[in-house]
Structure formats: structure tokens, C-alpha cells
Amino acid sequence: MVDQGREPTAMFGVAEVTGLSMVPTLLHRDQLLVHYGGQLRVGDVAVLRHPLQQDLLIVKRLVDRRDGGWWVLGDNPDAEVVDSRAFGVVPAELVLGRVRARYRPIRAGRQRSAAVVLSWLVSAVRPVLADRSVSRRLRAR
């Protein structure tokens, strides 16, 4: 799930991840840089409206383009099923944008030594890359 305070009106925006459905790619409380209206491809991580509860924004991986929209899955097989296995194909108009990067804040209460800050700087901001092997793995089954 994604917390976001407003309707996306700009080309880029920030969202916050809540929950564990995208672990290990995204962690709870990660901040996301979202490219609204960007080109979408199989394997991309995207922010979308939940098809059954459209006031709720969720973040999922686009696994397959199908008639009527996108088949989406979370990256964490052990998390509660809140993806296309539960609600089916997501209409394309409910997919709002592609996640371009994630930012992980320093954990509250962590010592702010030079080593901790340097380690955080190296790992805090990372691009969120598409997993192009996702649809091939599904078709191979």
C-alpha cells in the first residue's frame, strides 16, 4: 500500500510505502519517486488505484499486459495477497505512474556516527528497476 496526501497532478511526485507486499524491493516506510503518466512496461513497479477500493493507492509490479489492463503482483510471496490473484486484472486507467526510485530514511534512534551516515548515503537512494524476467517465469510454469 502507498500513503499519499493528494491527487497526482504533477509529472513527478513522492509516495510512502506502507506494508510488506513489495519486500525485498521496497520496505515499509520507503519513500518513492513516482513518474506519473510515464511509459509502462512489463516488469515495472507502479503506483495504482486498488480496483475494488479506488480511494486506496497500492504499489505492485506490472507482470503481464492482458485484455482489459494489467496483471499485477507483489514481490513478497509471504505477504497477504493484495494483488491480481485477489482482484484480477487492473484497468489501465487505474495505473497512475511508474516508480523510478526509492529513498530509505535513517531509522529513528540510530546513532548518527560518520560510518552510519556514510553507509546511509551510499544506500539511501536507489533506482527501482524493472524485472524483465517476471512474465517469462509466469509463462514457463
PDB file of C-alpha atoms in Angstrom:
ATOM      1  CA  MET A   1       0.000   0.000   0.000  1.00  0.00           C
ATOM      2  CA  VAL A   2       1.019   3.593  -0.522  1.00  0.00           C
ATOM      3  CA  ASP A   3       0.246   6.660   1.539  1.00  0.00           C
ATOM      4  CA  GLN A   4      -0.074   9.827  -0.457  1.00  0.00           C
ATOM      5  CA  GLY A   5      -1.604  13.089   0.609  1.00  0.00           C
ATOM      6  CA  ARG A   6      -3.042  14.336  -2.666  1.00  0.00           C
ATOM      7  CA  GLU A   7      -4.199  13.527  -6.177  1.00  0.00           C
ATOM      8  CA  PRO A   8      -1.256  13.305  -8.611  1.00  0.00           C
ATOM      9  CA  THR A   9      -1.262  16.489 -10.704  1.00  0.00           C
ATOM     10  CA  ALA A  10       2.464  16.898 -11.415  1.00  0.00           C
ATOM     11  CA  MET A  11       4.714  14.810 -13.638  1.00  0.00           C
ATOM     12  CA  PHE A  12       6.648  13.539 -10.587  1.00  0.00           C
ATOM     13  CA  GLY A  13       5.587  13.000  -7.002  1.00  0.00           C
ATOM     14  CA  VAL A  14       6.554  11.309  -3.759  1.00  0.00           C
ATOM     15  CA  ALA A  15       4.687   8.470  -2.064  1.00  0.00           C
ATOM     16  CA  GLU A  16       5.378   6.415   1.064  1.00  0.00           C
ATOM     17  CA  VAL A  17       5.183   2.629   1.223  1.00  0.00           C
ATOM     18  CA  THR A  18       3.149   1.023   3.999  1.00  0.00           C
ATOM     19  CA  GLY A  19       3.175  -2.734   4.380  1.00  0.00           C
ATOM     20  CA  LEU A  20       5.370  -5.621   3.297  1.00  0.00           C
ATOM     21  CA  SER A  21       3.948  -6.764  -0.046  1.00  0.00           C
ATOM     22  CA  MET A  22       6.922  -5.469  -2.078  1.00  0.00           C
ATOM     23  CA  VAL A  23       9.759  -6.736   0.164  1.00  0.00           C
ATOM     24  CA  PRO A  24      12.666  -7.071  -0.711  1.00  0.00           C
ATOM     25  CA  THR A  25      12.368  -4.431  -3.461  1.00  0.00           C
ATOM     26  CA  LEU A  26      10.609  -1.907  -1.204  1.00  0.00           C
ATOM     27  CA  LEU A  27      10.425  -1.771   2.559  1.00  0.00           C
ATOM     28  CA  HIS A  28       7.795  -0.336   4.902  1.00  0.00           C
ATOM     29  CA  ARG A  29       8.284   3.464   5.137  1.00  0.00           C
ATOM     30  CA  ASP A  30      10.354   3.744   1.930  1.00  0.00           C
ATOM     31  CA  GLN A  31       9.748   6.986   0.096  1.00  0.00           C
ATOM     32  CA  LEU A  32       9.126   6.599  -3.654  1.00  0.00           C
ATOM     33  CA  LEU A  33       9.770   8.916  -6.577  1.00  0.00           C
ATOM     34  CA  VAL A  34       6.798   8.300  -8.881  1.00  0.00           C
ATOM     35  CA  HIS A  35       6.694   9.322 -12.551  1.00  0.00           C
ATOM     36  CA  TYR A  36       3.002   9.939 -13.201  1.00  0.00           C
ATOM     37  CA  GLY A  37       1.832   9.197 -16.726  1.00  0.00           C
ATOM     38  CA  GLY A  38       5.193   7.644 -17.643  1.00  0.00           C
ATOM     39  CA  GLN A  39       5.637   4.841 -20.146  1.00  0.00           C
ATOM     40  CA  LEU A  40       4.767   1.492 -18.534  1.00  0.00           C
ATOM     41  CA  ARG A  41       6.322  -1.859 -19.400  1.00  0.00           C
ATOM     42  CA  VAL A  42       6.152  -5.405 -18.084  1.00  0.00           C
ATOM     43  CA  GLY A  43       8.361  -5.701 -15.004  1.00  0.00           C
ATOM     44  CA  ASP A  44       7.959  -2.078 -13.869  1.00  0.00           C
ATOM     45  CA  VAL A  45       6.919  -1.240 -10.318  1.00  0.00           C
ATOM     46  CA  ALA A  46       3.892   1.077 -10.416  1.00  0.00           C
ATOM     47  CA  VAL A  47       1.523   3.022  -8.181  1.00  0.00           C
ATOM     48  CA  LEU A  48      -2.111   2.249  -8.921  1.00  0.00           C
ATOM     49  CA  ARG A  49      -5.589   2.594  -7.531  1.00  0.00           C
ATOM     50  CA  HIS A  50      -6.932  -0.552  -5.891  1.00  0.00           C
ATOM     51  CA  PRO A  51      -9.637  -1.743  -8.333  1.00  0.00           C
ATOM     52  CA  LEU A  52     -12.120  -2.593  -5.567  1.00  0.00           C
ATOM     53  CA  GLN A  53     -11.363   0.383  -3.302  1.00  0.00           C
ATOM     54  CA  GLN A  54     -10.279   3.222  -5.574  1.00  0.00           C
ATOM     55  CA  ASP A  55      -9.507   5.683  -2.778  1.00  0.00           C
ATOM     56  CA  LEU A  56      -6.635   3.333  -1.786  1.00  0.00           C
ATOM     57  CA  LEU A  57      -3.324   3.572  -3.654  1.00  0.00           C
ATOM     58  CA  ILE A  58      -1.129   0.473  -3.847  1.00  0.00           C
ATOM     59  CA  VAL A  59       2.291  -0.306  -5.293  1.00  0.00           C
ATOM     60  CA  LYS A  60       2.786  -3.508  -7.310  1.00  0.00           C
ATOM     61  CA  ARG A  61       4.891  -4.968 -10.110  1.00  0.00           C
ATOM     62  CA  LEU A  62       3.327  -4.988 -13.602  1.00  0.00           C
ATOM     63  CA  VAL A  63       3.625  -8.645 -14.571  1.00  0.00           C
ATOM     64  CA  ASP A  64       1.632  -9.003 -17.779  1.00  0.00           C
ATOM     65  CA  ARG A  65      -0.396  -6.865 -20.163  1.00  0.00           C
ATOM     66  CA  ARG A  66      -3.793  -8.505 -20.709  1.00  0.00           C
ATOM     67  CA  ASP A  67      -7.133  -7.688 -22.276  1.00  0.00           C
ATOM     68  CA  GLY A  68      -8.643  -5.058 -20.028  1.00  0.00           C
ATOM     69  CA  GLY A  69      -5.454  -3.938 -18.300  1.00  0.00           C
ATOM     70  CA  TRP A  70      -2.522  -5.177 -16.221  1.00  0.00           C
ATOM     71  CA  TRP A  71      -1.908  -8.283 -14.139  1.00  0.00           C
ATOM     72  CA  VAL A  72      -0.049  -7.058 -11.029  1.00  0.00           C
ATOM     73  CA  LEU A  73       1.743  -8.919  -8.226  1.00  0.00           C
ATOM     74  CA  GLY A  74       3.625  -8.050  -5.053  1.00  0.00           C
ATOM     75  CA  ASP A  75       7.274  -9.112  -4.809  1.00  0.00           C
ATOM     76  CA  ASN A  76       6.834 -10.769  -1.392  1.00  0.00           C
ATOM     77  CA  PRO A  77       5.300 -14.254  -1.705  1.00  0.00           C
ATOM     78  CA  ASP A  78       4.805 -14.440   2.093  1.00  0.00           C
ATOM     79  CA  ALA A  79       2.744 -11.241   2.373  1.00  0.00           C
ATOM     80  CA  GLU A  80      -1.034 -11.074   2.429  1.00  0.00           C
ATOM     81  CA  VAL A  81      -2.455 -11.401  -1.095  1.00  0.00           C
ATOM     82  CA  VAL A  82      -3.496  -7.933  -2.212  1.00  0.00           C
ATOM     83  CA  ASP A  83      -2.799  -8.168  -5.928  1.00  0.00           C
ATOM     84  CA  SER A  84      -4.308  -9.588  -9.124  1.00  0.00           C
ATOM     85  CA  ARG A  85      -4.642 -13.022  -7.518  1.00  0.00           C
ATOM     86  CA  ALA A  86      -7.311 -11.426  -5.305  1.00  0.00           C
ATOM     87  CA  PHE A  87      -8.906  -8.804  -7.604  1.00  0.00           C
ATOM     88  CA  GLY A  88      -7.984  -9.797 -11.160  1.00  0.00           C
ATOM     89  CA  VAL A  89      -6.812  -7.557 -13.977  1.00  0.00           C
ATOM     90  CA  VAL A  90      -6.372  -3.860 -13.138  1.00  0.00           C
ATOM     91  CA  PRO A  91      -7.791  -1.492 -15.783  1.00  0.00           C
ATOM     92  CA  ALA A  92      -5.042   0.596 -17.403  1.00  0.00           C
ATOM     93  CA  GLU A  93      -6.686   3.867 -16.305  1.00  0.00           C
ATOM     94  CA  LEU A  94      -6.135   2.874 -12.643  1.00  0.00           C
ATOM     95  CA  VAL A  95      -2.344   2.619 -13.101  1.00  0.00           C
ATOM     96  CA  LEU A  96      -1.134   6.104 -12.169  1.00  0.00           C
ATOM     97  CA  GLY A  97       2.609   6.019 -12.616  1.00  0.00           C
ATOM     98  CA  ARG A  98       5.906   4.186 -12.637  1.00  0.00           C
ATOM     99  CA  VAL A  99       8.167   4.099  -9.577  1.00  0.00           C
ATOM    100  CA  ARG A 100      11.575   5.458 -10.606  1.00  0.00           C
ATOM    101  CA  ALA A 101      13.475   5.430  -7.304  1.00  0.00           C
ATOM    102  CA  ARG A 102      13.185   4.715  -3.611  1.00  0.00           C
ATOM    103  CA  TYR A 103      14.600   6.612  -0.679  1.00  0.00           C
ATOM    104  CA  ARG A 104      15.067   4.954   2.695  1.00  0.00           C
ATOM    105  CA  PRO A 105      15.123   7.348   5.645  1.00  0.00           C
ATOM    106  CA  ILE A 106      17.597   6.845   8.506  1.00  0.00           C
ATOM    107  CA  ARG A 107      15.905   4.723  11.152  1.00  0.00           C
ATOM    108  CA  ALA A 108      14.774   6.630  14.210  1.00  0.00           C
ATOM    109  CA  GLY A 109      17.079   6.162  17.175  1.00  0.00           C
ATOM    110  CA  ARG A 110      20.113   5.131  15.094  1.00  0.00           C
ATOM    111  CA  GLN A 111      23.405   6.593  16.122  1.00  0.00           C
ATOM    112  CA  ARG A 112      24.470   9.323  13.718  1.00  0.00           C
ATOM    113  CA  SER A 113      28.178   8.440  13.598  1.00  0.00           C
ATOM    114  CA  ALA A 114      30.179   9.194  10.463  1.00  0.00           C
ATOM    115  CA  ALA A 115      30.152   5.494   9.489  1.00  0.00           C
ATOM    116  CA  VAL A 116      26.359   5.222   9.859  1.00  0.00           C
ATOM    117  CA  VAL A 117      25.751   8.413   7.866  1.00  0.00           C
ATOM    118  CA  LEU A 118      28.185   7.346   5.125  1.00  0.00           C
ATOM    119  CA  SER A 119      26.587   3.908   4.906  1.00  0.00           C
ATOM    120  CA  TRP A 120      23.146   5.534   4.703  1.00  0.00           C
ATOM    121  CA  LEU A 121      24.260   7.951   1.956  1.00  0.00           C
ATOM    122  CA  VAL A 122      25.544   5.064  -0.163  1.00  0.00           C
ATOM    123  CA  SER A 123      22.358   3.010   0.163  1.00  0.00           C
ATOM    124  CA  ALA A 124      19.540   5.526   0.776  1.00  0.00           C
ATOM    125  CA  VAL A 125      18.587   6.369  -2.789  1.00  0.00           C
ATOM    126  CA  ARG A 126      18.354   3.643  -5.428  1.00  0.00           C
ATOM    127  CA  PRO A 127      16.551   3.337  -8.729  1.00  0.00           C
ATOM    128  CA  VAL A 128      13.676   0.844  -8.756  1.00  0.00           C
ATOM    129  CA  LEU A 129      14.435  -1.292 -11.773  1.00  0.00           C
ATOM    130  CA  ALA A 130      12.070  -3.356 -13.848  1.00  0.00           C
ATOM    131  CA  ASP A 131      12.278  -7.134 -13.523  1.00  0.00           C
ATOM    132  CA  ARG A 132      12.021  -8.250 -17.135  1.00  0.00           C
ATOM    133  CA  SER A 133      12.110 -11.939 -16.178  1.00  0.00           C
ATOM    134  CA  VAL A 134       8.751 -11.788 -14.362  1.00  0.00           C
ATOM    135  CA  SER A 135       6.474 -12.534 -17.309  1.00  0.00           C
ATOM    136  CA  ARG A 136       8.849 -15.162 -18.717  1.00  0.00           C
ATOM    137  CA  ARG A 137       8.802 -17.008 -15.373  1.00  0.00           C
ATOM    138  CA  LEU A 138       4.994 -16.969 -15.306  1.00  0.00           C
ATOM    139  CA  ARG A 139       4.703 -18.276 -18.860  1.00  0.00           C
ATOM    140  CA  ALA A 140       7.216 -21.065 -18.165  1.00  0.00           C
ATOM    141  CA  ARG A 141       5.025 -22.590 -15.441  1.00  0.00           C
TER     142      ARG A 141
END
